Short mmCIF file of C-alpha atoms in Angstrom, two decimals:
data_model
loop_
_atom_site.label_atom_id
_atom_site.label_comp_id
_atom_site.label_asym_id
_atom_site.label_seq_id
_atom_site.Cartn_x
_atom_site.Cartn_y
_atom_site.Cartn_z
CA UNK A 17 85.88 120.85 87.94
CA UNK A 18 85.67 117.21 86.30
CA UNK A 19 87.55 115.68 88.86
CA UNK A 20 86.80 111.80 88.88
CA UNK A 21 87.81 112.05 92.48
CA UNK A 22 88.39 113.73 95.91
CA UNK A 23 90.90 113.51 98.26
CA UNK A 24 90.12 115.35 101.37
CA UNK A 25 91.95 114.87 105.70
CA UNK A 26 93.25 116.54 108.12
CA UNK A 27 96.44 116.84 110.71
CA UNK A 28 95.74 117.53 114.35
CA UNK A 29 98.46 117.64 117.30
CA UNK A 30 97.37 115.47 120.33
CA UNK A 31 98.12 116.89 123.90
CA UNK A 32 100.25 113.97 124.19
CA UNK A 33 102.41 115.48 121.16
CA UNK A 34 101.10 112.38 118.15
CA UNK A 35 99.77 113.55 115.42
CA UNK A 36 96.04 112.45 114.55
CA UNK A 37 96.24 112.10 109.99
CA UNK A 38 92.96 111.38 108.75
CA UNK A 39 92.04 111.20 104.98
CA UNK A 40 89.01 110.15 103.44
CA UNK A 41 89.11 109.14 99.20
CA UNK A 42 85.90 110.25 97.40
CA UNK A 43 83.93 109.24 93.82
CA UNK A 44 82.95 112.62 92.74
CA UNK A 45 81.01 110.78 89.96
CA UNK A 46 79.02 108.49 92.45
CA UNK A 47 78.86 110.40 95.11
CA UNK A 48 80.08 107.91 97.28
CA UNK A 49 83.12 107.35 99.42
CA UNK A 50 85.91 105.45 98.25
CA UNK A 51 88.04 104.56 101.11
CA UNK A 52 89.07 106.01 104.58
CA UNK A 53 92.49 106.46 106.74
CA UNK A 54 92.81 107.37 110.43
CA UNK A 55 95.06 106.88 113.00
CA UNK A 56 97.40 108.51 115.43
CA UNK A 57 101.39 108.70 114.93
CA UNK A 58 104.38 109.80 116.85
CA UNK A 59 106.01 113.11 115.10
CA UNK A 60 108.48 110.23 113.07
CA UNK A 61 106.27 108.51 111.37
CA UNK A 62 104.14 111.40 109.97
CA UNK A 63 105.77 110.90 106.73
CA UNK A 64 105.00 107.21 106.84
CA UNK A 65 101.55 107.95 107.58
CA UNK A 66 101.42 110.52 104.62
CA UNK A 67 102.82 107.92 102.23
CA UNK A 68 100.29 105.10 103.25
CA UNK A 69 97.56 107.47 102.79
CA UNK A 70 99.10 108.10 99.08
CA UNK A 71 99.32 104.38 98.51
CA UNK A 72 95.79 103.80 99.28
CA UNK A 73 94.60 106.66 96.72
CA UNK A 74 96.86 105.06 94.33
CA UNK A 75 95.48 101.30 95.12
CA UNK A 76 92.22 102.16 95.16
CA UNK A 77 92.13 104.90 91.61
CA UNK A 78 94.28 101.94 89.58
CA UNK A 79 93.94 98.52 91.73
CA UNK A 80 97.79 98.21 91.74
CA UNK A 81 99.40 98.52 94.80
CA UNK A 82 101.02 101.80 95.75
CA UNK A 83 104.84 102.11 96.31
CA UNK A 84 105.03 105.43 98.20
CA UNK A 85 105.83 103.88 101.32
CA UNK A 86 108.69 101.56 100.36
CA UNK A 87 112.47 102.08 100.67
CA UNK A 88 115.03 102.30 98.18
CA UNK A 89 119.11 101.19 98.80
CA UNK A 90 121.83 102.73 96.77
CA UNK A 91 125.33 103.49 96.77
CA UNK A 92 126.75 107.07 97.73
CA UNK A 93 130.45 108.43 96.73
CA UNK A 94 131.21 111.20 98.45
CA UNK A 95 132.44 114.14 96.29
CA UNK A 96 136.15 113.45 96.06
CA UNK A 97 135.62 109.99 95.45
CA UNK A 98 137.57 108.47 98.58
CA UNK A 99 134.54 107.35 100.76
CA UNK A 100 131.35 104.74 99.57
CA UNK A 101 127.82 104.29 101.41
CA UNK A 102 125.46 101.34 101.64
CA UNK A 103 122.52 103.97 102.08
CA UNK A 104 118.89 103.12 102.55
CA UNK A 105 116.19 105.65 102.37
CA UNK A 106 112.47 106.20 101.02
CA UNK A 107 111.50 105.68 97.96
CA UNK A 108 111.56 109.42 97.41
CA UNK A 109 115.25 109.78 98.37
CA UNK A 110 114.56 111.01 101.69
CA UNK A 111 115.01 109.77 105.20
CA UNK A 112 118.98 108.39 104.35
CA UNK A 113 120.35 106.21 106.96
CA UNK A 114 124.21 104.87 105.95
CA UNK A 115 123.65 100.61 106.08
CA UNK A 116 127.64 100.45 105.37
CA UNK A 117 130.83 102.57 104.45
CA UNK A 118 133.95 101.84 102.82
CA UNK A 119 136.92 103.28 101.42
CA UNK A 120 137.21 101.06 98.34
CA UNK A 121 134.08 100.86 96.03
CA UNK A 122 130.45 99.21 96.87
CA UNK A 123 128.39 97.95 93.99
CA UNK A 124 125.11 95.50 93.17
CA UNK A 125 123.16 95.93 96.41
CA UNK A 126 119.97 93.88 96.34
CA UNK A 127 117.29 93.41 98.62
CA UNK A 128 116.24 90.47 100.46
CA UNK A 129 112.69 89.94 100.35
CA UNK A 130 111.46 90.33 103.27
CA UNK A 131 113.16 93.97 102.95
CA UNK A 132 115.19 92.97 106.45
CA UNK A 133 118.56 92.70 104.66
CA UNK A 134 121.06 94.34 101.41
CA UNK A 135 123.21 91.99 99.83
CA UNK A 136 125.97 93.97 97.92
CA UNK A 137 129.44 93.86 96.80
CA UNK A 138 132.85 95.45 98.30
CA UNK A 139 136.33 95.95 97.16
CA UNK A 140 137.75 96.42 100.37
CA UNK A 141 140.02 92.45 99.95
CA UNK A 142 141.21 94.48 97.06
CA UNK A 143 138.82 92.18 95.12
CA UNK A 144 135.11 91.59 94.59
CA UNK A 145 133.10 90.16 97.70
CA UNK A 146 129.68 89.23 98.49
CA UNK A 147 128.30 90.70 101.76
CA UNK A 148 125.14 90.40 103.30
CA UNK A 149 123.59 93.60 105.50
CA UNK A 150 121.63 93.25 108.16
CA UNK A 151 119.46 96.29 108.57
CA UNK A 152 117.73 95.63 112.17
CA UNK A 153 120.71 94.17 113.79
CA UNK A 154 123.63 96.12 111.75
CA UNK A 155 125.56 93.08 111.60
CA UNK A 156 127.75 92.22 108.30
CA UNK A 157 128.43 88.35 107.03
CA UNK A 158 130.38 86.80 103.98
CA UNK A 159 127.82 85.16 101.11
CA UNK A 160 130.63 84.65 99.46
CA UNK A 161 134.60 85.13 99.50
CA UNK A 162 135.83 82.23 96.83
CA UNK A 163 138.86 82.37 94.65
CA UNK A 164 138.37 85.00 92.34
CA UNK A 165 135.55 87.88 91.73
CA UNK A 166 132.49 86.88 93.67
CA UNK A 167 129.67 89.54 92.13
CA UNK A 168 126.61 89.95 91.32
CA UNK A 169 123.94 89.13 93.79
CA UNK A 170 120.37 88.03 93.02
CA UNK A 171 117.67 86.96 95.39
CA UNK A 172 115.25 84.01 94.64
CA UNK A 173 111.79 85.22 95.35
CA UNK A 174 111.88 82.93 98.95
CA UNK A 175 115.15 84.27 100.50
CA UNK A 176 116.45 80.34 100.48
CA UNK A 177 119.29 80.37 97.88
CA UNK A 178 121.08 83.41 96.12
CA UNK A 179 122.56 83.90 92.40
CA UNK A 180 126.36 85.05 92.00
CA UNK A 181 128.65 85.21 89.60
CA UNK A 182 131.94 83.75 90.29
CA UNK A 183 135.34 83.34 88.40
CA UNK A 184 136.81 80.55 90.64
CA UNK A 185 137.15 78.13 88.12
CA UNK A 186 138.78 81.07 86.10
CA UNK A 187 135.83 82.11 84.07
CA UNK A 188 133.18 84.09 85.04
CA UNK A 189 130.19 81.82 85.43
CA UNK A 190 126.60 82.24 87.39
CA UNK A 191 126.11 79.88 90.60
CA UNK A 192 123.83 79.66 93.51
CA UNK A 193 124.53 79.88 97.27
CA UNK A 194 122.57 79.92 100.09
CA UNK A 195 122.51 83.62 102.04
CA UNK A 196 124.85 81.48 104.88
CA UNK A 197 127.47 81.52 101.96
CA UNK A 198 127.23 77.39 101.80
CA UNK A 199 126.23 75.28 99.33
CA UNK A 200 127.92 76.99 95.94
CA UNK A 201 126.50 75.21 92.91
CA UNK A 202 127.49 76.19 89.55
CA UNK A 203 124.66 76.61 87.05
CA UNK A 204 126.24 77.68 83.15
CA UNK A 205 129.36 75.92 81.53
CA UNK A 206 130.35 77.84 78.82
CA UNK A 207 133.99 79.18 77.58
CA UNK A 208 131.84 82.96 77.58
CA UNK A 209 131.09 85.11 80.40
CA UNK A 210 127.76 84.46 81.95
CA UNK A 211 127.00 87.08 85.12
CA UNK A 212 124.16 89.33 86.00
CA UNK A 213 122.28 86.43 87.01
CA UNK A 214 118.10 87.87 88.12
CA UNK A 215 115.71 85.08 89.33
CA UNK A 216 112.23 85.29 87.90
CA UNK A 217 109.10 86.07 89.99
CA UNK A 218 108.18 82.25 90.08
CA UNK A 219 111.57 81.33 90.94
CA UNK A 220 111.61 78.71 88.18
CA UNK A 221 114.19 81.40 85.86
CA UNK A 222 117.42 83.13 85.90
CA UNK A 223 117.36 85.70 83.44
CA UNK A 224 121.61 86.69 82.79
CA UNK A 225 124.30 88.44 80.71
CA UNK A 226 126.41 86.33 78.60
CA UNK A 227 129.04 87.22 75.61
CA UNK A 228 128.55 83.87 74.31
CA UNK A 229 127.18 84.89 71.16
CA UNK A 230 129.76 87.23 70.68
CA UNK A 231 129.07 90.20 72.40
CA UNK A 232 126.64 90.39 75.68
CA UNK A 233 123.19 89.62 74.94
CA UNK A 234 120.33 88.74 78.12
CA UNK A 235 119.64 85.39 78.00
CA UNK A 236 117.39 82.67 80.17
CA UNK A 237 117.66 79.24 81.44
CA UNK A 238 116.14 76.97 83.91
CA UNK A 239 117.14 78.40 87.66
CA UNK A 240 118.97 74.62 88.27
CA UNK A 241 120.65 75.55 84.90
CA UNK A 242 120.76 73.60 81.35
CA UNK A 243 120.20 75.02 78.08
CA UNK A 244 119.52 78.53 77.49
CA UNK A 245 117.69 80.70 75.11
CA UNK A 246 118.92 84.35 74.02
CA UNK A 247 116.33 87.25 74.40
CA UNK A 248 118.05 90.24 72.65
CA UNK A 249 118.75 90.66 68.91
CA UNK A 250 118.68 94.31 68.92
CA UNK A 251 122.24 95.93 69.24
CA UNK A 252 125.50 94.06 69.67
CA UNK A 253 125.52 95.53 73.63
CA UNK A 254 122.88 94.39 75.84
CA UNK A 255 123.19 94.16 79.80
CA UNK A 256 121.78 94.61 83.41
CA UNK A 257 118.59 92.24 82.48
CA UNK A 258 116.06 93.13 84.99
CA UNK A 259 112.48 91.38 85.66
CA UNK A 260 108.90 93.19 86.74
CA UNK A 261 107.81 91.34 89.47
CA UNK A 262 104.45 89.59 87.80
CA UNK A 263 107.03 87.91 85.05
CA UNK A 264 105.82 90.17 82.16
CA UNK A 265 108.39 93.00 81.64
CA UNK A 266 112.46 92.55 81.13
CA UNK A 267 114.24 95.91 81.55
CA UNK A 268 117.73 96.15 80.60
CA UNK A 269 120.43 98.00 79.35
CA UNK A 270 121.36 98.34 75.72
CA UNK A 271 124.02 100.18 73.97
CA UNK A 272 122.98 101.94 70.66
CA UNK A 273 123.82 104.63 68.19
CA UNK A 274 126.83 105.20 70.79
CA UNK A 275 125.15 105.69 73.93
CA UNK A 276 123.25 103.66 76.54
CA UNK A 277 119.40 103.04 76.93
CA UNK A 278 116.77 102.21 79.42
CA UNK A 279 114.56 99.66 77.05
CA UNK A 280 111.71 97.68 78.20
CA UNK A 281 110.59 94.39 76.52
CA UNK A 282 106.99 92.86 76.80
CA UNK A 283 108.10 89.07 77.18
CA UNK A 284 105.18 87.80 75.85
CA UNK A 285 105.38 89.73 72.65
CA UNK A 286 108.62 90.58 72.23
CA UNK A 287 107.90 94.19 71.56
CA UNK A 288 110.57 96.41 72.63
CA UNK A 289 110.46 99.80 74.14
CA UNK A 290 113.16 103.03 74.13
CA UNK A 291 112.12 104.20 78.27
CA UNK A 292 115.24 106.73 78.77
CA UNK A 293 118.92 107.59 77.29
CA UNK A 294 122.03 107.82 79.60
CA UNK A 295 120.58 105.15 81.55
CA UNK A 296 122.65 102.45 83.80
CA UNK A 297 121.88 100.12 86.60
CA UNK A 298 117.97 99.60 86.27
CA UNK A 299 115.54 98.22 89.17
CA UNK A 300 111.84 97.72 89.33
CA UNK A 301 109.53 99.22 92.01
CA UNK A 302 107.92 96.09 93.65
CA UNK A 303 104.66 96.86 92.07
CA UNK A 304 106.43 96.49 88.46
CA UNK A 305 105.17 99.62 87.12
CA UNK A 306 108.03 101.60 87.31
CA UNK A 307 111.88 101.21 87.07
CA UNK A 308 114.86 103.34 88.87
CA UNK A 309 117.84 103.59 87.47
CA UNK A 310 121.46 106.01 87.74
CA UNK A 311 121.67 108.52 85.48
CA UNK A 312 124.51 111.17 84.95
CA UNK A 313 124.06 114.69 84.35
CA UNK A 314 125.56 118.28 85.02
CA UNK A 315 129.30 116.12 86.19
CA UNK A 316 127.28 113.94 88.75
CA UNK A 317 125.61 110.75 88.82
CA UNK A 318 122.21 111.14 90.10
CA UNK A 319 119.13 108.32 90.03
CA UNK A 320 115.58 108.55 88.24
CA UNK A 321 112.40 107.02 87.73
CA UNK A 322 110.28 106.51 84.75
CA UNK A 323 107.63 104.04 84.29
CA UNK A 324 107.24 101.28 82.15
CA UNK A 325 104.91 102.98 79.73
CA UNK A 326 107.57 105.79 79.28
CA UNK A 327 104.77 108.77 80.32
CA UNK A 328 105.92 109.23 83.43
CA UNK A 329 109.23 110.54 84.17
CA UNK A 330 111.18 112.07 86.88
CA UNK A 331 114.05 112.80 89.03
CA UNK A 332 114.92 111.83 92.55
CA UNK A 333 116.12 115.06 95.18
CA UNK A 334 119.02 112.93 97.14
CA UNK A 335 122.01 114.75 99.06
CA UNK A 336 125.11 115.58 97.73
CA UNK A 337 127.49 113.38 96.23
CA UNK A 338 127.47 110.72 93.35
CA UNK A 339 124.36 108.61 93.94
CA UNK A 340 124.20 105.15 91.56
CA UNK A 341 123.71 101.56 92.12
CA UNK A 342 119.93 101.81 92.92
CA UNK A 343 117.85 98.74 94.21
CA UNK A 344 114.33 98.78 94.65
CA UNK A 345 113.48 97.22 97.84
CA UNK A 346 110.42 94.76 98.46
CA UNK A 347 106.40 95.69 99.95
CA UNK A 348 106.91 95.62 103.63
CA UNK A 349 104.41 93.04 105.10
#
């Protein structure tokens, strides 16, 4: 049929009520087999199993690392608007388990990553918190509760320190804390906003938001601060910067012709790319080859993926309610 490739396996119920999933990959060209998956899984975890299998197909065909098997965290508001959820689930949108719940808004979660823990910001002081969610042990702590709005949560890439924006000197600037909530150290100095602070895969960057050119462009600077250098030109309303994990891609948020885009810049060259329209709130699947973001449509937000090449497009199947706020969590070791 001029297929470059076979997938063939099979599903067989154990006496002992597993499930035996074995799969075997296939060059149809060669003639020779390509890889091989077997094992035997309790009834949960068949869907686990299935999505490994998928991510070795998709390793092995491109030599990029598949992301079927990872999770996703968002944030749910139930249908009259009166109830929000910290929900984790695949990357698919199924398997939801509620991290957190609130009566007042939840917004920015971000994984840690080692993919144990959500930071993410509540309302519920009747102003802006940091919060950090632990999803083995369900416990909650404070990142940060300073004078002011505390928002915006970033991860460096080694879990040590964290990137907020605070206004407790009265404007809105970006620091780092450690995920304890000690050791606040203020980064920018500037009369402008500067938020939306995103570490870059080396650690040695924070890629941020700042009005300081007049209206909010995506700028960078050293991640112990100093100068920094602007990024967008294009449009007088860029936000939500947002960086592929091998350093190459910046996804963000723009505001043109009166409505908002998914674009996607090559760093390197500069060249800019249009990925989707009625975008908000991008994230990056850990492999870097695809982005997430909230998108609304038929009177309810709902989330999408497309990839960074634009071809590939689609929508995710998630329960009832408004679903935004998406954040792509990290490979699993």
């Amino acid at each position: 049929k001029g297929a470059d490739a076979l997938v063939v396996g099979s599903v067989a119920r154990q006496p002992d009520g597993r499930f035996a999933v074995r799969y075997k990959l296939y060059d149809t060209v060669k003639g020779s087999q390509i890889s091989q998956l077997g094992g035997e899984v309790q009834p949960k975890y068949t869907r686990l199993q299935a999505h490994r299998i998928a991510d070795d197909v998709y390793e092995k065909l491109t030599g990029v690392r598949g992301i079927f098997s990872t999770r996703i965290a968002y944030v749910k508001e139930d249908k009259a608007g009166r109830n929000y959820s910290l929900v984790v689930a695949d990357a698919d949108g199924e398997n939801e388990v509620v991290a957190a719940r609130g009566r007042e808004s939840i917004i920015s979660p971000a994984w840690s990553p080692d993919g144990t823990k959500v930071a993410y910001v509540s309302l519920e002081d009747r102003k802006p918190v940091v919060y950090l969610q632990d999803l083995m042990t369900g416990r909650r702590n404070v990142i940060s509760n300073v004078k002011g709005n505390n928002s915006a949560p970033a991860w460096s890439p080694d879990g040590s320190l964290m990137a907020v924006a605070l206004s407790r000197d009265g404007n809105t600037e970006i620091y780092t804390v450690r995920p304890d909530g000690s050791g606040h150290r203020r980064l920018t100095n500037n009369p402008a906003i500067d938020s939306e602070p995103q570490f870059s895969p080396d650690g040695q960057t924070i890629y941020f938001m700042s009005d300081r050119s007049g209206g909010p462009q995506i700028y960078k600077m050293s991640a112990s601060g100093g100068n920094a250098t602007r990024l967008t030109f294009n449009g007088n309303y860029n936000i939500s910067p947002r960086v592929s994990s091998d350093g190459k891609t910046l996804a963000w948020i723009s505001q043109r012709n009166g409505g908002f885009s998914l674009y996607a810049m090559d760093l390197a060259s500069g060249q800019e790319l249009r990925l989707a329209d009625g975008a908000t709130e991008p994230s990056f699947s850990p492999n870097g080859k695809y982005i997430m973001y909230a998108i609304k449509g038929g009177g309810r937000a709902s989330l999408a993926v497309v990839s960074v090449d634009g071809r590939v497009k689609q929508r995710l199947s998630t329960n009832a309610g408004n679903i935004r706020e998406p954040s792509w969590g990290p490979f699993m070791k």
